[in-house]
Coordinates of C-alpha atoms (C1' of nucleotides) in Angstrom, one line a residue:
Chain A
M143 CA -35.5 40.5 63.8
T144 CA -33.9 38.6 60.9
R145 CA -35.3 39.7 57.5
F146 CA -36.2 37.7 54.5
F147 CA -36.8 39.3 51.1
L148 CA -38.3 37.1 48.4
T149 CA -39.6 37.9 44.9
T150 CA -41.4 36.3 42.0
A151 CA -40.9 37.1 38.4
I152 CA -42.9 40.1 37.3
D153 CA -45.5 39.4 34.8
Y154 CA -45.9 40.6 31.2
V155 CA -49.2 42.4 31.1
N156 CA -50.2 41.6 27.6
S157 CA -51.9 38.4 28.7
Q158 CA -54.0 37.4 31.7
P159 CA -52.9 35.4 34.7
H160 CA -53.3 31.7 34.2
L161 CA -52.6 28.5 36.1
G162 CA -48.9 28.5 35.2
T163 CA -48.2 32.0 36.5
S164 CA -50.5 31.3 39.5
Y165 CA -48.4 28.3 40.4
E166 CA -45.3 30.4 40.8
K167 CA -47.1 33.0 43.0
I168 CA -48.7 30.4 45.2
C169 CA -45.5 28.5 45.8
A170 CA -43.7 31.8 46.6
D171 CA -46.5 32.7 48.9
V172 CA -46.2 29.5 50.8
I173 CA -42.5 30.3 51.4
A174 CA -43.4 33.8 52.4
R175 CA -46.0 32.7 54.9
Y176 CA -43.7 30.0 56.2
K177 CA -40.9 32.6 56.8
R178 CA -43.4 34.9 58.6
L179 CA -44.5 31.9 60.7
C180 CA -40.9 31.3 61.6
G181 CA -40.6 34.9 62.8
F182 CA -38.7 36.5 59.9
D183 CA -39.4 40.1 59.1
T184 CA -40.5 39.2 55.6
L185 CA -40.9 41.2 52.4
F186 CA -42.6 39.5 49.6
L187 CA -42.4 41.3 46.3
M188 CA -44.4 40.8 43.1
G189 CA -45.2 43.1 40.2
N190 CA -45.9 43.7 36.6
D191 CA -43.5 44.1 33.6
E192 CA -44.8 46.9 31.4
H193 CA -42.1 48.3 29.2
S194 CA -42.7 45.9 26.4
Q195 CA -43.4 46.7 22.8
N196 CA -46.2 44.2 22.8
V197 CA -47.9 46.1 25.6
F198 CA -47.4 49.3 23.7
K199 CA -49.0 47.8 20.6
K200 CA -51.8 46.1 22.4
A201 CA -52.7 49.3 24.1
S202 CA -52.8 51.3 20.9
E203 CA -54.9 48.5 19.3
E204 CA -57.4 49.1 22.0
G205 CA -57.1 52.8 21.6
L206 CA -55.6 53.2 25.0
D207 CA -52.7 55.1 26.3
P208 CA -50.2 52.4 27.3
L209 CA -50.1 53.6 30.9
A210 CA -53.9 53.5 31.1
Y211 CA -53.8 49.9 29.7
C212 CA -51.2 49.0 32.3
D213 CA -53.3 50.6 35.0
R214 CA -56.2 48.3 34.0
M215 CA -54.0 45.3 34.0
E216 CA -52.6 46.0 37.4
D217 CA -56.1 45.6 38.6
V218 CA -56.6 42.4 36.8
F219 CA -53.4 40.9 38.3
R220 CA -53.9 42.2 41.8
T221 CA -57.4 40.8 41.8
A222 CA -56.2 37.4 40.6
W223 CA -53.5 37.2 43.2
R224 CA -55.8 38.3 46.0
R225 CA -58.3 35.7 45.0
L226 CA -55.5 33.0 45.5
D227 CA -54.6 34.4 48.9
V228 CA -51.2 35.5 47.7
S229 CA -49.9 37.7 50.5
F230 CA -47.5 40.0 48.6
D231 CA -46.3 42.9 50.7
D232 CA -45.4 45.1 47.7
F233 CA -46.4 45.2 44.1
I234 CA -44.1 47.0 41.7
R235 CA -44.8 48.2 38.2
T236 CA -41.9 49.0 35.9
T237 CA -43.5 52.3 34.9
E238 CA -43.4 53.6 38.4
P239 CA -41.0 56.5 39.2
R240 CA -39.2 54.4 41.9
H241 CA -38.4 51.8 39.3
K242 CA -37.1 54.4 36.8
A243 CA -34.9 55.7 39.6
G244 CA -33.6 52.2 40.2
V245 CA -32.9 51.4 36.6
T246 CA -31.3 54.8 35.9
D247 CA -29.1 54.3 38.9
L248 CA -28.0 50.8 38.2
V249 CA -27.4 51.4 34.5
K250 CA -25.3 54.4 35.3
R251 CA -23.2 52.5 37.8
I252 CA -22.5 49.9 35.2
Y253 CA -21.7 52.5 32.6
D254 CA -19.4 54.4 34.9
A255 CA -17.6 51.2 35.6
G256 CA -16.9 50.9 31.9
D257 CA -18.9 47.7 31.4
I258 CA -21.4 49.2 29.0
Y259 CA -20.1 50.3 25.6
E260 CA -21.6 51.5 22.4
G261 CA -21.8 49.2 19.4
V262 CA -24.0 48.3 16.4
Y263 CA -26.5 45.5 16.3
E264 CA -28.0 44.3 13.1
G265 CA -30.1 41.3 12.4
W266 CA -33.5 39.9 12.0
Y267 CA -35.9 41.1 14.6
C268 CA -39.3 39.6 15.4
V269 CA -41.5 42.3 16.7
S270 CA -43.8 39.8 18.4
C271 CA -41.0 38.0 20.3
E272 CA -39.4 41.3 20.8
E273 CA -36.0 39.9 20.1
F274 CA -33.3 39.5 17.5
K275 CA -33.3 36.2 15.7
Q276 CA -30.3 34.3 14.5
E277 CA -30.4 33.1 10.9
K278 CA -30.5 29.5 12.1
D279 CA -33.5 30.2 14.3
L280 CA -35.6 31.2 11.3
A281 CA -37.9 28.8 9.5
D282 CA -38.2 29.7 5.8
G283 CA -37.1 33.2 6.7
N284 CA -39.9 33.6 9.3
C285 CA -39.9 33.4 13.0
P286 CA -41.0 29.8 14.0
L287 CA -43.1 31.2 16.8
H288 CA -44.8 33.7 14.6
P289 CA -44.8 32.3 11.1
T290 CA -47.3 34.7 9.8
L291 CA -45.2 37.7 10.8
K292 CA -42.3 38.9 8.6
P293 CA -39.2 39.5 10.7
E294 CA -37.6 42.9 10.2
W295 CA -33.9 43.5 9.3
I296 CA -32.8 46.0 11.8
R297 CA -29.5 47.9 12.1
E298 CA -29.3 50.2 15.0
K299 CA -27.0 51.7 17.6
N300 CA -27.0 49.5 20.7
Y301 CA -25.2 49.5 23.9
F302 CA -23.7 46.3 25.1
F303 CA -23.1 45.0 28.6
R304 CA -19.7 43.4 29.0
L305 CA -21.1 40.1 30.2
S306 CA -18.0 38.2 28.9
K307 CA -15.9 39.9 31.6
Y308 CA -17.8 38.2 34.3
Q309 CA -17.3 34.6 33.4
Q310 CA -14.7 33.9 36.0
P311 CA -16.4 36.0 38.8
L312 CA -19.6 34.0 38.1
L313 CA -17.8 30.7 38.2
D314 CA -16.1 31.7 41.5
H315 CA -19.5 32.7 42.9
F316 CA -21.1 29.4 41.9
A317 CA -18.2 27.5 43.5
A318 CA -18.4 29.5 46.7
H319 CA -22.2 29.3 46.9
P320 CA -23.5 25.9 45.8
E321 CA -27.0 26.8 46.9
F322 CA -27.1 29.9 44.7
M323 CA -29.0 28.3 41.9
Q324 CA -31.6 25.6 42.7
P325 CA -32.6 22.9 42.0
D326 CA -29.2 21.3 41.2
M327 CA -30.2 20.3 37.7
R328 CA -30.7 23.9 36.8
R329 CA -27.5 24.9 38.5
N330 CA -25.6 22.4 36.4
E331 CA -27.1 23.7 33.2
I332 CA -26.2 27.2 34.1
L333 CA -22.7 26.2 35.2
R334 CA -22.0 24.5 31.8
L335 CA -23.3 27.5 30.0
I336 CA -20.9 29.8 31.9
E337 CA -18.0 27.4 31.4
S338 CA -18.6 27.4 27.7
G339 CA -18.0 31.2 27.6
L340 CA -20.1 34.2 27.7
I341 CA -20.8 36.8 25.1
D342 CA -21.7 40.4 25.6
V343 CA -25.4 41.2 25.4
S344 CA -27.2 44.2 24.1
V345 CA -29.1 46.2 26.7
S346 CA -30.7 49.1 24.8
R347 CA -33.0 49.8 21.9
A348 CA -32.9 53.0 19.8
G349 CA -35.7 55.1 18.5
Q350 CA -38.4 53.9 21.0
S351 CA -40.4 56.0 23.4
W352 CA -41.9 53.2 25.6
G353 CA -39.1 52.5 28.0
I354 CA -36.6 54.0 30.4
P355 CA -34.1 56.3 28.7
L356 CA -30.4 55.8 29.2
P357 CA -29.1 58.6 31.4
W358 CA -26.2 59.4 29.0
D359 CA -28.1 58.9 25.8
P360 CA -31.8 59.7 26.1
G361 CA -32.4 58.6 22.5
S362 CA -32.1 55.0 23.6
V363 CA -34.2 53.1 26.1
V364 CA -33.2 50.2 28.3
Y365 CA -34.0 46.8 26.7
V366 CA -37.1 45.4 28.4
W367 CA -35.6 42.4 30.1
F368 CA -32.7 44.3 31.4
D369 CA -35.2 46.8 32.7
A370 CA -37.3 44.1 34.2
L371 CA -34.6 42.4 36.2
I372 CA -33.9 45.6 38.1
N373 CA -37.3 45.7 39.7
Y374 CA -36.1 43.5 42.5
A375 CA -33.7 46.2 43.6
S376 CA -35.7 49.3 42.7
A377 CA -38.6 48.1 44.8
V378 CA -36.4 48.2 47.9
G379 CA -34.9 51.6 47.3
L380 CA -32.1 51.4 44.7
G381 CA -31.6 54.9 43.4
H382 CA -34.1 56.6 45.6
D383 CA -34.1 55.3 49.2
P384 CA -30.6 54.3 50.4
Q385 CA -31.7 53.4 53.9
M386 CA -34.4 51.0 52.7
F387 CA -32.0 49.6 50.2
A388 CA -29.4 48.9 52.9
R389 CA -32.0 47.1 54.9
W390 CA -33.4 44.8 52.3
W391 CA -30.8 44.2 49.6
P392 CA -29.6 41.6 48.6
A393 CA -32.7 39.6 48.1
D394 CA -32.8 36.2 49.9
L395 CA -34.7 34.4 47.2
H396 CA -35.9 34.9 43.6
V397 CA -38.6 32.4 42.7
I398 CA -38.7 32.1 39.0
G399 CA -39.7 29.8 36.1
K400 CA -37.1 27.4 34.8
D401 CA -37.3 29.2 31.4
I402 CA -35.7 32.4 32.7
T403 CA -32.9 30.9 34.9
R404 CA -30.3 32.3 32.6
F405 CA -31.3 35.9 33.1
H406 CA -31.4 35.5 36.8
A407 CA -28.4 33.3 37.4
V408 CA -26.0 34.7 34.9
I409 CA -26.9 38.2 33.6
W410 CA -28.5 39.6 36.8
P411 CA -25.6 38.7 39.1
A412 CA -23.1 40.0 36.5
M413 CA -25.0 43.3 36.3
L414 CA -24.8 43.6 40.1
M415 CA -21.2 42.7 40.2
A416 CA -20.5 45.4 37.6
A417 CA -22.4 47.9 39.7
Q418 CA -20.5 46.8 42.8
L419 CA -23.7 45.6 44.5
P420 CA -24.3 42.4 46.4
V421 CA -25.9 39.6 44.4
P422 CA -29.0 37.8 45.6
R423 CA -28.5 34.8 47.9
Q424 CA -30.6 32.3 46.1
I425 CA -32.5 31.6 42.9
F426 CA -35.1 28.9 42.7
G427 CA -36.2 27.8 39.2
H428 CA -39.6 26.0 39.5
G429 CA -41.1 23.7 36.9
F430 CA -44.2 24.1 34.7
M431 CA -47.7 22.9 35.1
T432 CA -49.2 20.8 32.3
L433 CA -53.0 20.1 31.9
N434 CA -53.8 16.4 31.6
G435 CA -50.2 15.9 30.4
Q436 CA -50.4 18.6 27.8
R437 CA -48.5 21.8 27.8
M438 CA -50.8 24.8 28.5
S439 CA -50.8 27.5 25.9
K440 CA -52.9 30.2 24.4
T441 CA -52.9 28.5 21.0
L442 CA -54.1 25.2 22.4
G443 CA -56.8 27.1 24.2
N444 CA -56.3 25.0 27.3
L445 CA -55.3 27.8 29.7
I446 CA -57.0 27.5 33.1
D447 CA -58.3 30.6 34.8
P448 CA -57.1 30.5 38.3
G449 CA -60.3 32.2 39.4
D450 CA -62.3 29.2 38.0
A451 CA -60.0 26.7 39.8
A452 CA -60.3 28.6 43.1
G453 CA -64.0 29.0 42.5
R454 CA -64.8 25.3 42.1
L455 CA -63.8 24.1 45.6
G456 CA -62.0 27.0 47.1
T457 CA -58.6 28.6 47.0
D458 CA -57.2 26.2 49.5
T459 CA -58.0 23.2 47.4
L460 CA -56.1 24.7 44.5
R461 CA -53.2 25.7 46.7
L462 CA -53.0 22.3 48.3
Y463 CA -53.0 20.6 45.0
L464 CA -50.2 22.7 43.6
V465 CA -48.1 22.5 46.7
K466 CA -48.7 18.9 47.9
E467 CA -49.0 17.1 44.5
V468 CA -46.1 18.6 42.7
A469 CA -42.5 18.2 43.7
F470 CA -41.3 21.8 43.9
G471 CA -38.7 22.2 41.2
G472 CA -40.1 19.6 38.8
D473 CA -42.9 19.9 36.4
G474 CA -46.4 19.0 37.6
D475 CA -49.7 18.0 36.0
F476 CA -53.1 19.4 36.7
S477 CA -56.4 17.6 36.2
W478 CA -59.8 18.3 37.6
E479 CA -60.1 14.7 38.8
R480 CA -57.1 15.1 41.0
Y481 CA -58.2 18.5 42.0
D482 CA -61.5 17.0 43.3
E483 CA -59.5 14.2 44.9
R484 CA -57.5 16.7 47.0
Y485 CA -60.7 18.2 48.3
N486 CA -62.5 15.0 49.1
V487 CA -59.6 13.0 50.4
D488 CA -57.3 15.5 52.1
L489 CA -59.5 18.5 53.0
A490 CA -62.9 16.8 53.6
N491 CA -62.3 13.2 54.6
N492 CA -59.0 13.4 56.5
L493 CA -58.7 16.9 57.8
G494 CA -62.3 18.2 57.9
N495 CA -63.8 15.1 59.3
L496 CA -61.1 14.8 61.9
V497 CA -61.8 18.3 63.1
S498 CA -65.5 17.6 63.1
R499 CA -65.4 14.3 65.1
V500 CA -63.0 15.7 67.7
T501 CA -64.9 18.9 68.3
T502 CA -68.2 17.0 68.5
M503 CA -66.8 14.6 71.1
A504 CA -65.1 17.4 73.0
V505 CA -68.4 19.3 73.3
R506 CA -70.5 16.2 74.0
Y507 CA -68.2 14.6 76.6
R508 CA -66.4 17.6 78.1
Q509 CA -68.4 20.7 77.2
G510 CA -65.6 21.7 74.9
R511 CA -63.1 22.2 77.8
L512 CA -60.0 20.0 77.7
A513 CA -56.9 19.8 79.7
P514 CA -54.1 17.2 80.1
T515 CA -54.6 14.7 82.9
G516 CA -51.5 12.6 82.4
A517 CA -53.6 9.5 81.9
G518 CA -52.2 7.9 78.7
S519 CA -49.2 7.7 76.6
D520 CA -47.5 10.6 74.8
Q521 CA -47.2 8.7 71.5
L522 CA -49.1 11.3 69.5
A523 CA -47.2 14.2 71.0
R524 CA -43.9 12.5 70.2
L525 CA -45.0 12.0 66.6
G526 CA -45.9 15.7 66.6
E527 CA -42.3 16.6 67.5
R528 CA -40.9 14.4 64.7
V529 CA -43.4 15.9 62.2
I530 CA -42.4 19.4 63.2
A531 CA -38.7 18.6 62.6
D532 CA -39.5 16.9 59.2
Y533 CA -41.7 19.8 58.2
R534 CA -39.1 22.4 59.0
R535 CA -36.3 20.6 57.3
A536 CA -38.5 20.2 54.2
M537 CA -39.7 23.8 54.2
D538 CA -36.3 25.3 54.8
G539 CA -35.0 23.4 51.8
F540 CA -38.1 24.5 49.7
A541 CA -39.3 20.9 49.5
L542 CA -42.8 22.3 49.9
H543 CA -44.5 19.1 48.9
E544 CA -42.7 17.2 51.7
G545 CA -43.7 19.9 54.2
A546 CA -47.3 19.4 53.2
A547 CA -46.9 15.6 53.4
A548 CA -45.5 15.9 56.9
A549 CA -48.5 17.8 58.2
F550 CA -50.8 15.2 56.7
R551 CA -48.9 12.4 58.3
L552 CA -49.9 13.9 61.7
I553 CA -53.5 14.2 60.6
D554 CA -53.6 10.5 59.5
A555 CA -52.0 9.4 62.7
T556 CA -54.6 11.3 64.7
N557 CA -57.4 9.6 62.9
E558 CA -55.7 6.2 63.6
F559 CA -55.2 7.3 67.2
I560 CA -58.9 7.9 67.7
A561 CA -59.8 4.6 66.2
A562 CA -57.3 2.9 68.5
T563 CA -58.4 4.7 71.7
S564 CA -62.1 4.7 71.0
P565 CA -63.1 7.7 73.1
W566 CA -66.8 6.9 72.6
A567 CA -66.2 3.6 74.5
L568 CA -64.2 5.4 77.2
A569 CA -67.2 7.7 77.7
K570 CA -69.3 4.9 78.8
D571 CA -67.1 4.0 81.7
A572 CA -66.8 6.5 84.6
A573 CA -63.5 4.9 85.6
S574 CA -62.0 6.1 82.3
A575 CA -62.8 9.7 82.8
D576 CA -59.2 11.0 83.0
R577 CA -58.2 8.8 80.2
L578 CA -60.9 10.1 78.0
T579 CA -60.0 13.7 78.7
Q580 CA -56.4 13.0 77.9
V581 CA -57.2 11.3 74.6
L582 CA -59.4 14.2 73.5
F583 CA -56.8 16.6 74.5
D584 CA -54.1 14.8 72.6
A585 CA -56.2 14.7 69.5
A586 CA -57.2 18.3 69.7
E587 CA -53.5 19.3 70.3
A588 CA -52.5 17.3 67.2
I589 CA -55.1 19.1 65.2
R590 CA -53.9 22.4 66.4
L591 CA -50.4 21.6 65.5
S592 CA -51.4 20.3 62.0
A593 CA -53.4 23.5 61.4
V594 CA -50.4 25.6 62.3
L595 CA -48.1 23.7 60.0
L596 CA -50.7 24.0 57.2
L597 CA -51.2 27.8 57.6
P598 CA -48.7 28.7 54.9
I599 CA -50.2 26.2 52.5
I600 CA -54.0 26.5 53.1
P601 CA -54.2 29.7 55.1
S602 CA -58.0 30.0 55.2
S603 CA -58.6 26.4 56.4
G604 CA -55.8 26.7 58.9
R605 CA -57.2 29.9 60.3
E606 CA -60.7 28.4 60.4
I607 CA -59.5 25.4 62.4
L608 CA -57.6 27.7 64.9
D609 CA -60.5 30.1 65.2
P610 CA -61.5 30.2 68.8
S611 CA -65.1 31.0 67.8
G612 CA -65.3 27.4 66.9
R613 CA -66.8 27.6 63.5
A614 CA -64.7 24.7 62.1
G615 CA -66.2 21.6 60.6
T616 CA -68.5 23.1 58.0
R617 CA -67.0 21.5 55.0
R618 CA -68.9 19.1 52.8
H619 CA -68.0 16.9 49.9
A620 CA -67.3 17.9 46.4
P621 CA -70.4 17.8 44.3
T622 CA -70.4 14.8 42.1
Chain B
rG769 C1' -25.7 16.3 17.1
rC770 C1' -23.8 17.5 22.2
rC771 C1' -24.9 17.7 27.6
rG772 C1' -28.3 16.3 31.5
rG773 C1' -32.8 13.9 33.7
rA774 C1' -36.4 10.1 33.8
rG775 C1' -38.7 5.1 32.7
rU776 C1' -41.0 0.9 39.9
rA777 C1' -48.5 -1.6 41.2
rG778 C1' -54.7 1.2 37.1
rC779 C1' -53.0 6.6 38.4
rU780 C1' -49.2 9.9 41.1
rC781 C1' -44.7 8.6 43.1
rA782 C1' -40.8 6.9 47.7
rG783 C1' -36.9 3.8 47.4
rU784 C1' -29.8 7.3 51.2
rU785 C1' -23.3 5.0 49.9
rG786 C1' -25.9 -2.8 46.4
rG787 C1' -27.7 -7.4 51.3
rU788 C1' -33.3 -7.8 58.3
rU789 C1' -38.3 -2.2 53.8
rA790 C1' -35.6 -7.1 46.8
rA791 C1' -40.5 -4.9 46.3
rG792 C1' -43.2 0.0 49.1
rA793 C1' -46.7 4.6 50.1
rG794 C1' -51.0 7.6 48.7
rC795 C1' -55.2 7.6 45.5
rA796 C1' -58.6 4.3 42.9
rC797 C1' -60.7 -0.8 43.5
rG798 C1' -62.7 -5.2 46.6
rC799 C1' -63.8 -7.2 51.5
rG800 C1' -64.4 -6.5 56.7
rU801 C1' -65.3 -3.2 60.9
rC802 C1' -66.2 0.7 64.7
rU803 C1' -70.0 4.5 65.3
rC804 C1' -67.4 10.1 67.7
rA805 C1' -67.7 12.3 62.6
rU806 C1' -68.6 15.6 56.5
rA807 C1' -72.1 8.0 53.5
rA808 C1' -66.3 10.2 56.6
rG809 C1' -62.7 6.9 60.0
rC810 C1' -60.0 2.3 61.0
rG811 C1' -58.2 -2.7 59.3
rC812 C1' -57.2 -6.4 55.5
rG813 C1' -56.5 -7.6 50.3
rG814 C1' -55.7 -8.0 45.0
rG815 C1' -52.2 -6.3 41.6
rG816 C1' -45.9 -4.8 39.5
rU817 C1' -40.6 -10.0 35.4
rC818 C1' -38.8 -2.3 39.5
rG819 C1' -38.1 0.1 30.3
rG820 C1' -35.1 -4.2 27.4
rC821 C1' -30.5 -7.2 26.9
rG822 C1' -25.9 -8.5 28.9
rG823 C1' -22.1 -7.9 32.7
rU824 C1' -19.6 -7.2 37.8
rU825 C1' -20.9 -9.6 42.7
rC826 C1' -22.0 -14.6 47.5
rG827 C1' -26.1 -11.0 46.4
rA828 C1' -28.6 -5.2 42.1
rG829 C1' -34.6 -0.9 41.1
rU830 C1' -29.8 0.2 43.9
rC831 C1' -22.9 -0.5 40.1
rC832 C1' -21.0 -1.1 34.6
rG833 C1' -22.0 -1.5 29.1
rC834 C1' -25.3 -1.4 25.0
rC835 C1' -30.3 -0.6 23.3
rC836 C1' -35.5 1.5 23.3
rU837 C1' -38.9 5.5 24.9
rC838 C1' -40.1 10.2 27.1
rC839 C1' -38.4 15.0 28.8
rG840 C1' -35.2 19.3 29.7
rG841 C1' -30.8 22.5 28.3
rC842 C1' -27.5 24.0 24.2
rA843 C1' -27.2 32.4 25.3
rC844 C1' -30.6 37.5 24.8
rC845 C1' -37.6 32.9 25.6
rA846 C1' -40.5 37.4 31.8

RNA sequence: GCCGGAGUAGCUCAGUUGGUUAAGAGCACGCGUCUCAUAAGCGCGGGGUCGGCGGUUCGAGUCCGCCCUCCGGCACCA
């Protein structure tokens, strides 16, 4: 069986899951479920990023051992994702032994290849951002993102990764694999960045305990983002399970936010090249969700709890919104009005009502038993074929919104088909018996097909419709 | 500042290489209608100088130039 290995970004555990992070997980989940539906042996990886100074600080503020704090957050995140029906197969934490093994192995490979060297880094450092700041990035000597916090001047021993050496190999890779970075707009941005020249990046911090020590210099730990990237490989065996690693590496797809494309499309492949390991096949940088046109942020206090959004009208409503109403790759906007609309229009009126009317007629006129009689045209079945083709083309290219739209085209056509064939009229005339059976069969078959196509997007509704116990058709309208 | 993207009906958006889709879809709204159904479905309709100005062309949302507005990227932001 052909395998498919996909990942999402791992999440920083010093804040809670919100609509933005949920968006990424849901879209990745749709892809994972689609691949499984297509018969791929699929591995869908998610996880948490824990080696951050902010996590360390936050834990001590709460009087917790950092690991205990992370344990608690693992629960929070797993619960949130489960609530959204995100079907991850594995969940990695960067404090796990398997991850330490992977990081140690990869860093050592790069070091042995001569692409990590010792140097000195000095500059302004913002503890909250956990990064060095250029003089030009400071506003009145303070970090613009944390104006109340004095940046620290730090001079420390650092190890650097020879990223500059990989400019040409990266350019070659981009040229040979145009699909490597998607969408194209992100690809072009990254390409220009590489063309303009790459500088070496620091990959370690000195004098810290919260992190993974460098194997040749235990006094330094691996810089958090360098550490984090490696999760994709350590989860599938790098440094501890060669057989598993051989089976699953390289990843087929990294689903990430557009803000971290540089790490994934430049530094990560360069790290792997240095370690003589294969690079991932594809990286997809999705857009961000806004709320009523405004950027969501902690400071604005307009973060949406995904549990609340799923709770109002169901997880499927939220998933359908995020997948069908947002062109995957671009930014999207969320509003409660449009959320309700998805439920009323798509799930209740078009899909739910269709299932309800067809099942009622099938039971009333044919005791729920349908079979083709050959009396009638195959127009609906032919449309179904076209919809499947459109759907697959869209989903294979990660145009998730077009895939959803294709499925709903068939649903709309089935409602029109019923109006055009008027089965209730056929039921009044015994001469139309075969015709009626065929019409109901065609409609039921179109529903079945739609439900299958929608399984990756709205898994719970899809399963409900396909459930042979016949419990479909219980939906009602959104409360007004 | 430099590079890139976008500006099409109230809202969200389609519109391949310019001409039988030069004005479309969905939602919302109005009217009509069937009755199998979750006050759902189906049909019809209103409404837009396709950001502005100029140009190329027999003909331009669709090409070129300039301008306006919004957005993204410009290296260590998980």
